[in-house]
């Protein structure tokens, strides 16, 4: 379906499928697949590991309420030529704002064709009042910590009774290991740690994710005074 950008209904885009088909072929350089997002409880497509990393961070971001991959194709004039471009992601936020994201390997950031494409896309998005983000990666430690926590994002596979006890224990115990010790007499350790990690994923607990996450990482209830 074709329409002008000013008449585009965001809710319809959020409910749609990627406009570009993903195909597998011998010699393919990028790893593609589908990621189950806790934010939307649905699948989001990715065309590379770098795109997957950005999706993981979006899924972890409490301000993001919807994530769509390859949401639409933009077509329009760029000087004397006509440009066509499919952005990588569209993020809808709780405050009603929209961010269009293009993901690119850092080594290509200054390529003239990339700079021109992103500049045009940003101008087009601005006509609709949307933000435009170019994403070339993030702190590898942060990404790997979030990737690890994403393994505990599904609440239905986490014992919610233990989650409640772990949250209460976090009021006085300041590390993953300390919470585990506090609950050791009542619950198996292999059930307590997933509960603590789920609290970190959900944002009920916070810690410094720019440092490698481990048993001795300092954790704190979100909103609690330091």
PDB file of C-alpha atoms in Angstrom:
ATOM      1  CA  UNK A   1       0.000   0.000   0.000  1.00  0.00           C
ATOM      2  CA  UNK A   2       1.281   3.488  -0.875  1.00  0.00           C
ATOM      3  CA  UNK A   3       0.459   6.697   0.957  1.00  0.00           C
ATOM      4  CA  UNK A   4       2.014  10.051   1.774  1.00  0.00           C
ATOM      5  CA  UNK A   5       4.003  10.304   4.974  1.00  0.00           C
ATOM      6  CA  UNK A   6       1.598  12.819   6.510  1.00  0.00           C
ATOM      7  CA  UNK A   7      -1.267  10.324   6.109  1.00  0.00           C
ATOM      8  CA  UNK A   8       0.640   7.313   7.415  1.00  0.00           C
ATOM      9  CA  UNK A   9      -1.119   5.691  10.383  1.00  0.00           C
ATOM     10  CA  UNK A  10       1.563   4.634  12.865  1.00  0.00           C
ATOM     11  CA  UNK A  11      -0.667   2.016  14.515  1.00  0.00           C
ATOM     12  CA  UNK A  12      -1.045   0.268  11.169  1.00  0.00           C
ATOM     13  CA  UNK A  13       2.718   0.236  10.695  1.00  0.00           C
ATOM     14  CA  UNK A  14       3.152  -1.232  14.174  1.00  0.00           C
ATOM     15  CA  UNK A  15       0.711  -4.016  13.326  1.00  0.00           C
ATOM     16  CA  UNK A  16       2.321  -4.791   9.963  1.00  0.00           C
ATOM     17  CA  UNK A  17       5.094  -7.036   8.733  1.00  0.00           C
ATOM     18  CA  UNK A  18       8.537  -6.014   7.419  1.00  0.00           C
ATOM     19  CA  UNK A  19       8.232  -4.517   3.960  1.00  0.00           C
ATOM     20  CA  UNK A  20      11.352  -6.341   2.841  1.00  0.00           C
ATOM     21  CA  UNK A  21      11.597 -10.123   2.618  1.00  0.00           C
ATOM     22  CA  UNK A  22      14.574 -11.837   4.237  1.00  0.00           C
ATOM     23  CA  UNK A  23      16.188 -14.463   2.068  1.00  0.00           C
ATOM     24  CA  UNK A  24      18.873 -17.003   2.874  1.00  0.00           C
ATOM     25  CA  UNK A  25      21.529 -17.834   0.307  1.00  0.00           C
ATOM     26  CA  UNK A  26      24.957 -19.389   0.135  1.00  0.00           C
ATOM     27  CA  UNK A  27      27.702 -16.955   1.077  1.00  0.00           C
ATOM     28  CA  UNK A  28      25.406 -14.555   2.924  1.00  0.00           C
ATOM     29  CA  UNK A  29      27.604 -12.212   4.997  1.00  0.00           C
ATOM     30  CA  UNK A  30      25.053 -11.225   7.634  1.00  0.00           C
ATOM     31  CA  UNK A  31      23.342 -13.304  10.284  1.00  0.00           C
ATOM     32  CA  UNK A  32      19.573 -12.697  10.192  1.00  0.00           C
ATOM     33  CA  UNK A  33      16.683 -14.064  12.197  1.00  0.00           C
ATOM     34  CA  UNK A  34      13.747 -13.284  14.466  1.00  0.00           C
ATOM     35  CA  UNK A  35      13.886 -11.998  18.045  1.00  0.00           C
ATOM     36  CA  UNK A  36      10.989 -12.423  20.493  1.00  0.00           C
ATOM     37  CA  UNK A  37      10.517  -9.015  22.126  1.00  0.00           C
ATOM     38  CA  UNK A  38       9.166  -8.823  25.653  1.00  0.00           C
ATOM     39  CA  UNK A  39       7.994  -5.271  24.904  1.00  0.00           C
ATOM     40  CA  UNK A  40       5.426  -6.387  22.340  1.00  0.00           C
ATOM     41  CA  UNK A  41       5.337 -10.128  23.071  1.00  0.00           C
ATOM     42  CA  UNK A  42       5.948 -10.726  19.402  1.00  0.00           C
ATOM     43  CA  UNK A  43       8.703 -11.374  16.883  1.00  0.00           C
ATOM     44  CA  UNK A  44      10.957  -8.681  15.438  1.00  0.00           C
ATOM     45  CA  UNK A  45      13.091  -9.436  12.390  1.00  0.00           C
ATOM     46  CA  UNK A  46      16.760  -8.519  12.160  1.00  0.00           C
ATOM     47  CA  UNK A  47      19.175  -8.652   9.247  1.00  0.00           C
ATOM     48  CA  UNK A  48      22.447  -8.606  11.164  1.00  0.00           C
ATOM     49  CA  UNK A  49      23.882  -9.117  14.620  1.00  0.00           C
ATOM     50  CA  UNK A  50      24.308  -5.351  14.861  1.00  0.00           C
ATOM     51  CA  UNK A  51      20.581  -4.838  14.249  1.00  0.00           C
ATOM     52  CA  UNK A  52      19.846  -7.493  16.855  1.00  0.00           C
ATOM     53  CA  UNK A  53      21.947  -5.568  19.386  1.00  0.00           C
ATOM     54  CA  UNK A  54      19.935  -2.391  18.779  1.00  0.00           C
ATOM     55  CA  UNK A  55      16.680  -4.346  19.107  1.00  0.00           C
ATOM     56  CA  UNK A  56      17.876  -5.839  22.399  1.00  0.00           C
ATOM     57  CA  UNK A  57      18.562  -2.360  23.778  1.00  0.00           C
ATOM     58  CA  UNK A  58      15.157  -1.161  22.593  1.00  0.00           C
ATOM     59  CA  UNK A  59      13.459  -4.135  24.237  1.00  0.00           C
ATOM     60  CA  UNK A  60      15.304  -3.308  27.458  1.00  0.00           C
ATOM     61  CA  UNK A  61      14.301   0.383  27.300  1.00  0.00           C
ATOM     62  CA  UNK A  62      11.164   0.991  29.435  1.00  0.00           C
ATOM     63  CA  UNK A  63      10.207   4.042  27.357  1.00  0.00           C
ATOM     64  CA  UNK A  64       9.808   1.897  24.207  1.00  0.00           C
ATOM     65  CA  UNK A  65       6.355   0.351  23.751  1.00  0.00           C
ATOM     66  CA  UNK A  66       6.676  -1.004  20.198  1.00  0.00           C
ATOM     67  CA  UNK A  67       9.478  -2.165  17.904  1.00  0.00           C
ATOM     68  CA  UNK A  68       9.034  -2.720  14.173  1.00  0.00           C
ATOM     69  CA  UNK A  69      11.714  -3.821  11.719  1.00  0.00           C
ATOM     70  CA  UNK A  70      11.829  -2.519   8.122  1.00  0.00           C
ATOM     71  CA  UNK A  71       8.579  -0.616   8.784  1.00  0.00           C
ATOM     72  CA  UNK A  72       8.122   1.077   5.404  1.00  0.00           C
ATOM     73  CA  UNK A  73       9.894   2.276   2.292  1.00  0.00           C
ATOM     74  CA  UNK A  74      10.472   6.008   1.977  1.00  0.00           C
ATOM     75  CA  UNK A  75      10.396   7.383  -1.577  1.00  0.00           C
ATOM     76  CA  UNK A  76      10.991  11.010  -2.456  1.00  0.00           C
ATOM     77  CA  UNK A  77      13.045  13.643  -4.163  1.00  0.00           C
ATOM     78  CA  UNK A  78      16.605  14.303  -3.068  1.00  0.00           C
ATOM     79  CA  UNK A  79      17.780  17.161  -5.219  1.00  0.00           C
ATOM     80  CA  UNK A  80      17.334  16.147  -8.838  1.00  0.00           C
ATOM     81  CA  UNK A  81      17.103  12.429  -8.116  1.00  0.00           C
ATOM     82  CA  UNK A  82      14.558  10.139  -6.503  1.00  0.00           C
ATOM     83  CA  UNK A  83      15.702   8.269  -3.418  1.00  0.00           C
ATOM     84  CA  UNK A  84      14.250   5.059  -2.005  1.00  0.00           C
ATOM     85  CA  UNK A  85      15.118   3.805   1.450  1.00  0.00           C
ATOM     86  CA  UNK A  86      13.828   1.248   3.956  1.00  0.00           C
ATOM     87  CA  UNK A  87      14.828   2.226   7.527  1.00  0.00           C
ATOM     88  CA  UNK A  88      15.905  -0.594   9.786  1.00  0.00           C
ATOM     89  CA  UNK A  89      13.636   0.061  12.778  1.00  0.00           C
ATOM     90  CA  UNK A  90      10.759   2.147  14.046  1.00  0.00           C
ATOM     91  CA  UNK A  91      10.443   2.620  17.807  1.00  0.00           C
ATOM     92  CA  UNK A  92       7.230   3.922  19.366  1.00  0.00           C
ATOM     93  CA  UNK A  93       7.521   5.365  22.860  1.00  0.00           C
ATOM     94  CA  UNK A  94       5.146   5.670  25.772  1.00  0.00           C
ATOM     95  CA  UNK A  95       4.970   9.458  25.379  1.00  0.00           C
ATOM     96  CA  UNK A  96       3.654   9.071  21.824  1.00  0.00           C
ATOM     97  CA  UNK A  97       6.909   9.979  20.111  1.00  0.00           C
ATOM     98  CA  UNK A  98       8.424   7.947  17.282  1.00  0.00           C
ATOM     99  CA  UNK A  99      12.065   7.269  16.480  1.00  0.00           C
ATOM    100  CA  UNK A 100      13.203   5.905  13.127  1.00  0.00           C
ATOM    101  CA  UNK A 101      16.509   4.051  13.395  1.00  0.00           C
ATOM    102  CA  UNK A 102      19.114   3.128  10.833  1.00  0.00           C
ATOM    103  CA  UNK A 103      21.838   0.707  11.897  1.00  0.00           C
ATOM    104  CA  UNK A 104      25.199   0.701  10.171  1.00  0.00           C
ATOM    105  CA  UNK A 105      28.642  -0.723  10.876  1.00  0.00           C
ATOM    106  CA  UNK A 106      30.917   1.982  12.319  1.00  0.00           C
ATOM    107  CA  UNK A 107      33.476   1.606   9.549  1.00  0.00           C
ATOM    108  CA  UNK A 108      30.863   2.781   7.034  1.00  0.00           C
ATOM    109  CA  UNK A 109      29.760   5.829   9.008  1.00  0.00           C
ATOM    110  CA  UNK A 110      31.642   8.349   6.868  1.00  0.00           C
ATOM    111  CA  UNK A 111      30.993   6.790   3.477  1.00  0.00           C
ATOM    112  CA  UNK A 112      29.529   9.553   1.244  1.00  0.00           C
ATOM    113  CA  UNK A 113      26.558   7.450   0.150  1.00  0.00           C
ATOM    114  CA  UNK A 114      25.739   6.584   3.761  1.00  0.00           C
ATOM    115  CA  UNK A 115      26.021  10.205   4.918  1.00  0.00           C
ATOM    116  CA  UNK A 116      23.761  11.352   2.079  1.00  0.00           C
ATOM    117  CA  UNK A 117      21.179   8.648   2.696  1.00  0.00           C
ATOM    118  CA  UNK A 118      20.965   9.335   6.412  1.00  0.00           C
ATOM    119  CA  UNK A 119      20.801  13.112   5.940  1.00  0.00           C
ATOM    120  CA  UNK A 120      17.869  12.690   3.531  1.00  0.00           C
ATOM    121  CA  UNK A 121      16.106  10.248   5.840  1.00  0.00           C
ATOM    122  CA  UNK A 122      16.473  12.605   8.793  1.00  0.00           C
ATOM    123  CA  UNK A 123      14.949  15.455   6.781  1.00  0.00           C
ATOM    124  CA  UNK A 124      12.015  13.290   5.710  1.00  0.00           C
ATOM    125  CA  UNK A 125      11.358  12.081   9.264  1.00  0.00           C
ATOM    126  CA  UNK A 126      11.454  15.656  10.553  1.00  0.00           C
ATOM    127  CA  UNK A 127       8.511  16.582   8.308  1.00  0.00           C
ATOM    128  CA  UNK A 128       6.416  14.169  10.369  1.00  0.00           C
ATOM    129  CA  UNK A 129       7.931  15.257  13.702  1.00  0.00           C
ATOM    130  CA  UNK A 130       9.786  11.993  14.156  1.00  0.00           C
ATOM    131  CA  UNK A 131      13.252  11.629  15.590  1.00  0.00           C
ATOM    132  CA  UNK A 132      15.904   9.919  13.483  1.00  0.00           C
ATOM    133  CA  UNK A 133      18.744   7.917  14.992  1.00  0.00           C
ATOM    134  CA  UNK A 134      21.841   6.559  13.311  1.00  0.00           C
ATOM    135  CA  UNK A 135      23.228   3.713  15.390  1.00  0.00           C
ATOM    136  CA  UNK A 136      26.722   2.336  14.902  1.00  0.00           C
ATOM    137  CA  UNK A 137      26.926   0.224  18.050  1.00  0.00           C
ATOM    138  CA  UNK A 138      27.304   0.742  21.791  1.00  0.00           C
ATOM    139  CA  UNK A 139      29.623  -0.189  24.634  1.00  0.00           C
ATOM    140  CA  UNK A 140      30.252  -3.930  24.088  1.00  0.00           C
ATOM    141  CA  UNK A 141      29.990  -4.621  27.827  1.00  0.00           C
ATOM    142  CA  UNK A 142      26.574  -2.957  27.989  1.00  0.00           C
ATOM    143  CA  UNK A 143      25.339  -4.871  24.944  1.00  0.00           C
ATOM    144  CA  UNK A 144      26.552  -8.213  26.266  1.00  0.00           C
ATOM    145  CA  UNK A 145      25.042  -7.559  29.699  1.00  0.00           C
ATOM    146  CA  UNK A 146      21.665  -6.761  28.130  1.00  0.00           C
ATOM    147  CA  UNK A 147      21.970  -9.780  25.816  1.00  0.00           C
ATOM    148  CA  UNK A 148      22.578 -11.955  28.887  1.00  0.00           C
ATOM    149  CA  UNK A 149      19.659 -10.457  30.823  1.00  0.00           C
ATOM    150  CA  UNK A 150      17.389 -10.972  27.820  1.00  0.00           C
ATOM    151  CA  UNK A 151      17.583 -14.684  28.557  1.00  0.00           C
ATOM    152  CA  UNK A 152      15.433 -13.937  31.605  1.00  0.00           C
ATOM    153  CA  UNK A 153      12.908 -11.616  29.947  1.00  0.00           C
ATOM    154  CA  UNK A 154       9.951 -14.029  29.817  1.00  0.00           C
ATOM    155  CA  UNK A 155       7.972 -13.713  33.084  1.00  0.00           C
ATOM    156  CA  UNK A 156       6.061 -16.938  32.459  1.00  0.00           C
ATOM    157  CA  UNK A 157       9.207 -19.047  32.882  1.00  0.00           C
ATOM    158  CA  UNK A 158      10.314 -17.289  36.085  1.00  0.00           C
ATOM    159  CA  UNK A 159       8.870 -18.217  39.496  1.00  0.00           C
ATOM    160  CA  UNK A 160       6.965 -15.032  40.336  1.00  0.00           C
ATOM    161  CA  UNK A 161       6.709 -15.919  44.027  1.00  0.00           C
ATOM    162  CA  UNK A 162      10.498 -15.961  44.218  1.00  0.00           C
ATOM    163  CA  UNK A 163      10.617 -12.716  42.228  1.00  0.00           C
ATOM    164  CA  UNK A 164       8.613 -11.046  44.996  1.00  0.00           C
ATOM    165  CA  UNK A 165      10.847 -12.438  47.730  1.00  0.00           C
ATOM    166  CA  UNK A 166      13.962 -11.394  45.789  1.00  0.00           C
ATOM    167  CA  UNK A 167      12.665  -7.840  45.417  1.00  0.00           C
ATOM    168  CA  UNK A 168      12.048  -7.614  49.150  1.00  0.00           C
ATOM    169  CA  UNK A 169      15.483  -9.056  49.921  1.00  0.00           C
ATOM    170  CA  UNK A 170      17.031  -6.388  47.685  1.00  0.00           C
ATOM    171  CA  UNK A 171      15.952  -3.740  50.201  1.00  0.00           C
ATOM    172  CA  UNK A 172      18.776  -4.810  52.501  1.00  0.00           C
ATOM    173  CA  UNK A 173      21.052  -7.007  50.372  1.00  0.00           C
ATOM    174  CA  UNK A 174      23.106  -5.196  47.771  1.00  0.00           C
ATOM    175  CA  UNK A 175      24.412  -7.823  45.365  1.00  0.00           C
ATOM    176  CA  UNK A 176      23.121 -10.758  43.351  1.00  0.00           C
ATOM    177  CA  UNK A 177      25.062 -13.152  45.581  1.00  0.00           C
ATOM    178  CA  UNK A 178      23.801 -11.509  48.789  1.00  0.00           C
ATOM    179  CA  UNK A 179      20.179 -11.861  47.671  1.00  0.00           C
ATOM    180  CA  UNK A 180      20.816 -15.505  46.814  1.00  0.00           C
ATOM    181  CA  UNK A 181      22.282 -16.142  50.247  1.00  0.00           C
ATOM    182  CA  UNK A 182      19.346 -14.416  51.924  1.00  0.00           C
ATOM    183  CA  UNK A 183      16.900 -16.745  50.184  1.00  0.00           C
ATOM    184  CA  UNK A 184      19.034 -19.897  50.222  1.00  0.00           C
ATOM    185  CA  UNK A 185      17.179 -21.503  53.131  1.00  0.00           C
ATOM    186  CA  UNK A 186      13.807 -21.189  51.404  1.00  0.00           C
ATOM    187  CA  UNK A 187      14.393 -21.589  47.676  1.00  0.00           C
ATOM    188  CA  UNK A 188      16.782 -23.500  45.374  1.00  0.00           C
ATOM    189  CA  UNK A 189      19.633 -21.303  44.146  1.00  0.00           C
ATOM    190  CA  UNK A 190      18.940 -22.294  40.534  1.00  0.00           C
ATOM    191  CA  UNK A 191      15.543 -20.605  40.861  1.00  0.00           C
ATOM    192  CA  UNK A 192      16.629 -17.547  42.818  1.00  0.00           C
ATOM    193  CA  UNK A 193      19.235 -16.250  40.376  1.00  0.00           C
ATOM    194  CA  UNK A 194      16.809 -16.241  37.399  1.00  0.00           C
ATOM    195  CA  UNK A 195      14.369 -14.263  39.563  1.00  0.00           C
ATOM    196  CA  UNK A 196      17.040 -11.657  40.391  1.00  0.00           C
ATOM    197  CA  UNK A 197      18.117 -11.412  36.747  1.00  0.00           C
ATOM    198  CA  UNK A 198      14.491 -11.024  35.687  1.00  0.00           C
ATOM    199  CA  UNK A 199      14.172  -8.110  38.115  1.00  0.00           C
ATOM    200  CA  UNK A 200      17.211  -6.517  36.471  1.00  0.00           C
ATOM    201  CA  UNK A 201      15.736  -7.065  33.015  1.00  0.00           C
ATOM    202  CA  UNK A 202      12.352  -5.635  34.001  1.00  0.00           C
ATOM    203  CA  UNK A 203      13.940  -2.571  35.576  1.00  0.00           C
ATOM    204  CA  UNK A 204      12.711  -3.294  39.099  1.00  0.00           C
ATOM    205  CA  UNK A 205      16.393  -3.586  40.062  1.00  0.00           C
ATOM    206  CA  UNK A 206      19.205  -1.499  38.649  1.00  0.00           C
ATOM    207  CA  UNK A 207      22.952  -1.916  38.482  1.00  0.00           C
ATOM    208  CA  UNK A 208      25.862  -0.516  36.514  1.00  0.00           C
ATOM    209  CA  UNK A 209      25.566  -2.406  33.224  1.00  0.00           C
ATOM    210  CA  UNK A 210      28.651  -0.686  31.840  1.00  0.00           C
ATOM    211  CA  UNK A 211      30.625  -3.079  34.053  1.00  0.00           C
ATOM    212  CA  UNK A 212      30.615  -6.841  33.570  1.00  0.00           C
ATOM    213  CA  UNK A 213      27.608  -8.301  35.351  1.00  0.00           C
ATOM    214  CA  UNK A 214      28.369 -10.975  37.930  1.00  0.00           C
ATOM    215  CA  UNK A 215      27.348 -12.424  41.262  1.00  0.00           C
ATOM    216  CA  UNK A 216      29.010  -9.543  43.131  1.00  0.00           C
ATOM    217  CA  UNK A 217      27.487  -6.762  41.037  1.00  0.00           C
ATOM    218  CA  UNK A 218      25.906  -4.108  43.238  1.00  0.00           C
ATOM    219  CA  UNK A 219      22.145  -3.939  42.732  1.00  0.00           C
ATOM    220  CA  UNK A 220      19.550  -1.505  44.010  1.00  0.00           C
ATOM    221  CA  UNK A 221      15.775  -1.201  43.871  1.00  0.00           C
ATOM    222  CA  UNK A 222      14.828   1.250  41.150  1.00  0.00           C
ATOM    223  CA  UNK A 223      13.924   4.640  42.572  1.00  0.00           C
ATOM    224  CA  UNK A 224      15.649   3.948  45.854  1.00  0.00           C
ATOM    225  CA  UNK A 225      17.825   6.770  47.156  1.00  0.00           C
ATOM    226  CA  UNK A 226      21.554   6.166  46.769  1.00  0.00           C
TER     227      UNK A 226
END
